[in-house]
PDB file of C-alpha atoms in Angstrom:
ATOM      1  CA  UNK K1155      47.715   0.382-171.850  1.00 80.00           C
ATOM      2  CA  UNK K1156      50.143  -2.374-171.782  1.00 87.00           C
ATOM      3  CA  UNK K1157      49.887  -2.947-175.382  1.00 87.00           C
ATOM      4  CA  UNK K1158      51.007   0.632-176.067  1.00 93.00           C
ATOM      5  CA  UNK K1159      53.897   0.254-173.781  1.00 93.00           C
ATOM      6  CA  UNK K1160      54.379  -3.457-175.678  1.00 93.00           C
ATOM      7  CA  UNK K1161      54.286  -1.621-179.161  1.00 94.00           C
ATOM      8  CA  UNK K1162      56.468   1.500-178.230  1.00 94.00           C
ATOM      9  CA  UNK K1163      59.532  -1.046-176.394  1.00 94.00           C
ATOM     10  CA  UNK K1164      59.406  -2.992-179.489  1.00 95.00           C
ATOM     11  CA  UNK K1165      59.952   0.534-181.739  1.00 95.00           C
ATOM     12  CA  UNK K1166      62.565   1.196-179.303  1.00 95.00           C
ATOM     13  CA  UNK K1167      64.050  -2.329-180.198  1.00 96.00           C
ATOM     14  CA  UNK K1168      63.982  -1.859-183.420  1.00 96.00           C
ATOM     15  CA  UNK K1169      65.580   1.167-183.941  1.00 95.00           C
ATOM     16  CA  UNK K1170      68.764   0.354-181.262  1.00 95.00           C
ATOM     17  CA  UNK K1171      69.068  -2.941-183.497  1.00 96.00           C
ATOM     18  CA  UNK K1172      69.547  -1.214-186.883  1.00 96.00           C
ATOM     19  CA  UNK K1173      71.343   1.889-185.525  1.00 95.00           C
ATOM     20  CA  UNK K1174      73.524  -0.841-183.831  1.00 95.00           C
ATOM     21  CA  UNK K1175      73.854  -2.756-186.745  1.00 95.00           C
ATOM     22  CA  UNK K1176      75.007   0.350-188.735  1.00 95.00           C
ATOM     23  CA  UNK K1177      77.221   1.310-185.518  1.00 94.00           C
ATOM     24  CA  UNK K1178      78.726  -2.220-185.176  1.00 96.00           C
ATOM     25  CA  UNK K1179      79.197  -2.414-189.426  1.00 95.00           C
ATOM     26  CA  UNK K1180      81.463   1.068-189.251  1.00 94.00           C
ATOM     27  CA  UNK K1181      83.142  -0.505-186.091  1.00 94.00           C
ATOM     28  CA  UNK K1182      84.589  -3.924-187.687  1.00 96.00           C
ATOM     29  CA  UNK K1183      85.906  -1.447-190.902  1.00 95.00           C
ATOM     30  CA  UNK K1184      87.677   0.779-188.309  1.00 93.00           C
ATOM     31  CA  UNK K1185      89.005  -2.531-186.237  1.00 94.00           C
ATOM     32  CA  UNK K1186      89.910  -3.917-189.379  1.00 95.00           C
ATOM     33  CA  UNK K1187      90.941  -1.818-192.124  1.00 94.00           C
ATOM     34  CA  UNK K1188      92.967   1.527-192.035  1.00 93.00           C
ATOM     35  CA  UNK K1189      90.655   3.312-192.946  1.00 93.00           C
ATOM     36  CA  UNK K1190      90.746   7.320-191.870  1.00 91.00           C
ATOM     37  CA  UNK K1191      87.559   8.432-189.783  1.00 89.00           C
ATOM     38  CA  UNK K1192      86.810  10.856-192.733  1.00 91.00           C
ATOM     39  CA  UNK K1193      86.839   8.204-195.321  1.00 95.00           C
ATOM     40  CA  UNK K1194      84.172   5.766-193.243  1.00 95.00           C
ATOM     41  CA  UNK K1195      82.182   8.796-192.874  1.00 94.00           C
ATOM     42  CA  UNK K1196      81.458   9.968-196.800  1.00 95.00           C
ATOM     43  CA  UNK K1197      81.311   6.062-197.204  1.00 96.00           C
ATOM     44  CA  UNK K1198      78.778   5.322-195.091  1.00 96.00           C
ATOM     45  CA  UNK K1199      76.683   8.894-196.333  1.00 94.00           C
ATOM     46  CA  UNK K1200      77.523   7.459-200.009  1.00 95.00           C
ATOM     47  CA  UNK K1201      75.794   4.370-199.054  1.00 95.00           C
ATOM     48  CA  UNK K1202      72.351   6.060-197.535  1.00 95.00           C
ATOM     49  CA  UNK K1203      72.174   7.706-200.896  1.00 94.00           C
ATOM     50  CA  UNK K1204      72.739   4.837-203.172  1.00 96.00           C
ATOM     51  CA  UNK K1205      70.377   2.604-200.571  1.00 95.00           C
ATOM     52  CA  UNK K1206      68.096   4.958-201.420  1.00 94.00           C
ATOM     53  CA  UNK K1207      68.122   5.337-204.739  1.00 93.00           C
ATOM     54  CA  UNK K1208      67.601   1.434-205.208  1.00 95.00           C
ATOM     55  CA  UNK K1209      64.925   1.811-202.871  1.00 93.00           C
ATOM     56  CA  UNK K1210      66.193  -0.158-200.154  1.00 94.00           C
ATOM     57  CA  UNK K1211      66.685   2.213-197.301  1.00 95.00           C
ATOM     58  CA  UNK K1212      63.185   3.639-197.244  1.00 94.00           C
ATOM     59  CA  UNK K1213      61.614   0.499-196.293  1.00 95.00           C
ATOM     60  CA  UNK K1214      64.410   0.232-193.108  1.00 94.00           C
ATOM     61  CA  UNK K1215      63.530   3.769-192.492  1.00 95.00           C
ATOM     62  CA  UNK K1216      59.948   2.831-192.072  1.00 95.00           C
ATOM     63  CA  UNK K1217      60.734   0.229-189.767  1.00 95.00           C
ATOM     64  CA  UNK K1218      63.518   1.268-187.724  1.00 94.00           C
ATOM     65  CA  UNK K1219      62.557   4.711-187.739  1.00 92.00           C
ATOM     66  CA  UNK K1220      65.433   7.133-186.132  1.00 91.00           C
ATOM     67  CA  UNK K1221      67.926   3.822-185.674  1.00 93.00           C
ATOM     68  CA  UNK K1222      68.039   4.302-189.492  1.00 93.00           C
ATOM     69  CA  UNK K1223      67.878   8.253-189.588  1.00 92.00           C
ATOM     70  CA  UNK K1224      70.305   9.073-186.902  1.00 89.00           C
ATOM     71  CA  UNK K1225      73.444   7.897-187.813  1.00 90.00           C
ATOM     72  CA  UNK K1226      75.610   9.581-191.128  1.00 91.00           C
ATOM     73  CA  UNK K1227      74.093   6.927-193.408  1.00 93.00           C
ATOM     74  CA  UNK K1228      70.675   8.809-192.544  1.00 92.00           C
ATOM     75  CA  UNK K1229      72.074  11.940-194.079  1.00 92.00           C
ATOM     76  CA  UNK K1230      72.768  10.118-196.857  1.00 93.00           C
ATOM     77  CA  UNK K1231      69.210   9.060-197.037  1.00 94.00           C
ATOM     78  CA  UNK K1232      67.718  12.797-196.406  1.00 92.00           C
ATOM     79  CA  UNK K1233      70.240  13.843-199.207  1.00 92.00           C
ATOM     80  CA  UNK K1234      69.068  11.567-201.763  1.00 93.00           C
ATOM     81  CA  UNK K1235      65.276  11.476-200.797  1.00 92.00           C
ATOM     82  CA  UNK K1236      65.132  15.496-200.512  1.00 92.00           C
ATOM     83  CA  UNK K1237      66.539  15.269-204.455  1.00 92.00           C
ATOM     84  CA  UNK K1238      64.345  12.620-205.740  1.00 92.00           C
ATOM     85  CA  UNK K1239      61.246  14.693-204.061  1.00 91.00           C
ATOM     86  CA  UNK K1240      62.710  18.125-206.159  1.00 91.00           C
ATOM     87  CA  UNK K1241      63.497  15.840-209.131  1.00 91.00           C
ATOM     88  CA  UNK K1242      59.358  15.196-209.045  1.00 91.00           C
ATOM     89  CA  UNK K1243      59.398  19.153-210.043  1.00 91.00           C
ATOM     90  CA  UNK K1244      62.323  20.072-212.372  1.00 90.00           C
ATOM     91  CA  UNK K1245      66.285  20.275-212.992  1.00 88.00           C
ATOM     92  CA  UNK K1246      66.644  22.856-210.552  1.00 89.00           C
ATOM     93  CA  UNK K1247      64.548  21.272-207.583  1.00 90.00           C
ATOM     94  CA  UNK K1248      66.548  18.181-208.007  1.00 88.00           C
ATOM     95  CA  UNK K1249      69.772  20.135-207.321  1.00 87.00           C
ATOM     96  CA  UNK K1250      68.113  22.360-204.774  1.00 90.00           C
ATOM     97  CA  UNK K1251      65.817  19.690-203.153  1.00 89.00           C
ATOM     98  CA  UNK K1252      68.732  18.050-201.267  1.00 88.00           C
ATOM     99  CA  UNK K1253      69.877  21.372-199.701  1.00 87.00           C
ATOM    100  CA  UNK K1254      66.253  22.300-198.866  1.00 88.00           C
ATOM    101  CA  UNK K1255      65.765  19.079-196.673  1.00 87.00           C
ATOM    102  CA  UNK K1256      68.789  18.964-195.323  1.00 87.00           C
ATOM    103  CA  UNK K1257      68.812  23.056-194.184  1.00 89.00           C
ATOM    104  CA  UNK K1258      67.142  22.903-190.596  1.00 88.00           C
ATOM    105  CA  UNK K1259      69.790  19.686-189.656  1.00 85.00           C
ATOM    106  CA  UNK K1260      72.789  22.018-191.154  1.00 88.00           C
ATOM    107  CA  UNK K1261      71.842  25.120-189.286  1.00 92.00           C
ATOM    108  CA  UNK K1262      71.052  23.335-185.890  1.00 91.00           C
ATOM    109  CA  UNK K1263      74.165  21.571-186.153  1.00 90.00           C
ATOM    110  CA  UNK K1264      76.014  25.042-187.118  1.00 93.00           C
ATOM    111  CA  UNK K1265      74.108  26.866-184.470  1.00 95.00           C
ATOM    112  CA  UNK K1266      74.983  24.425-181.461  1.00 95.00           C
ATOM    113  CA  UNK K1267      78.221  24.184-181.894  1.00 93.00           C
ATOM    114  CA  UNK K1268      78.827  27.905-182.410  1.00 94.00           C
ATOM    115  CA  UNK K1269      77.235  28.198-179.182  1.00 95.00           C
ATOM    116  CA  UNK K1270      79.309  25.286-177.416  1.00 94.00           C
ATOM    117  CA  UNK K1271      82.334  27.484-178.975  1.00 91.00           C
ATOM    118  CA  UNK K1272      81.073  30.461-177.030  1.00 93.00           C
ATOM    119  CA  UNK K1273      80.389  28.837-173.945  1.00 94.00           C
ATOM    120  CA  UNK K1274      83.769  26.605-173.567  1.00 91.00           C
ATOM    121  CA  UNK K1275      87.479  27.258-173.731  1.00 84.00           C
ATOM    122  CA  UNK K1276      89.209  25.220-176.601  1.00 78.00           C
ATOM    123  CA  UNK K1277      92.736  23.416-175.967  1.00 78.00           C
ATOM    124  CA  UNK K1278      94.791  21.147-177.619  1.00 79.00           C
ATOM    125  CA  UNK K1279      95.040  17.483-176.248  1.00 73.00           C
ATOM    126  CA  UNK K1280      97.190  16.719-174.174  1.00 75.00           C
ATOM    127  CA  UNK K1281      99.138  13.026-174.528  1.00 61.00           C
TER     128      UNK K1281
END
């Protein structure tokens, strides 16, 4: 029993160091660079695809497990890995694969906030 609880704190470490690594990188390029939001974002996705296709960001995947997946440089990494898995079967499936693994995370993210919409009153901020 205690070596289960030993094993799943130290999965819990894990992932909060990597996804805090990745949160802390994106932190010191908005601290020190002028960056826009937008801009960090697509970078950081850019760099879960190209981690992935040099074959690097499985292997923190596999050890971090959702401190690598969660944050945007995880999309990257379901992008690239959902088009390397359709590439296995064709031209088109490499196009299509990306889409296909990526669909449920899309429509749940489309779906919740269409529903936050509904349920809350939107205003501008006030300064």
């Amino acid at each position: 029993m205690e070596a289960e609880i030993l094993q799943i704190f130290l999965q819990y470490l894990k992932a909060f160091a990597v996804g805090g690594g990745i949160c802390l990188i994106a932190q010191i390029i908005i601290n020190f660079t002028d960056l826009t939001a937008g801009k960090i974002l697509v970078y950081f996705m850019l760099a879960g695809v190209v981690l992935t296709a040099i074959g690097v960001y499985q292997p923190l995947v596999e050890f971090a497990g959702a401190g690598a997946t969660v944050p945007i440089s995880g999309f990257g990494y379901l992008l690239a890995n959902g088009a390397m898995k359709g590439a296995e079967r064709g031209l088109f499936y490499a196009i299509t694969g990306s889409l296909a693994a990526a669909s449920a995370g899309i429509t749940a993210a489309v779906v919740f906030a269409f529903i936050m919409a509904l349920i809350f009153k939107s205003r501008t901020k006030r300064n």
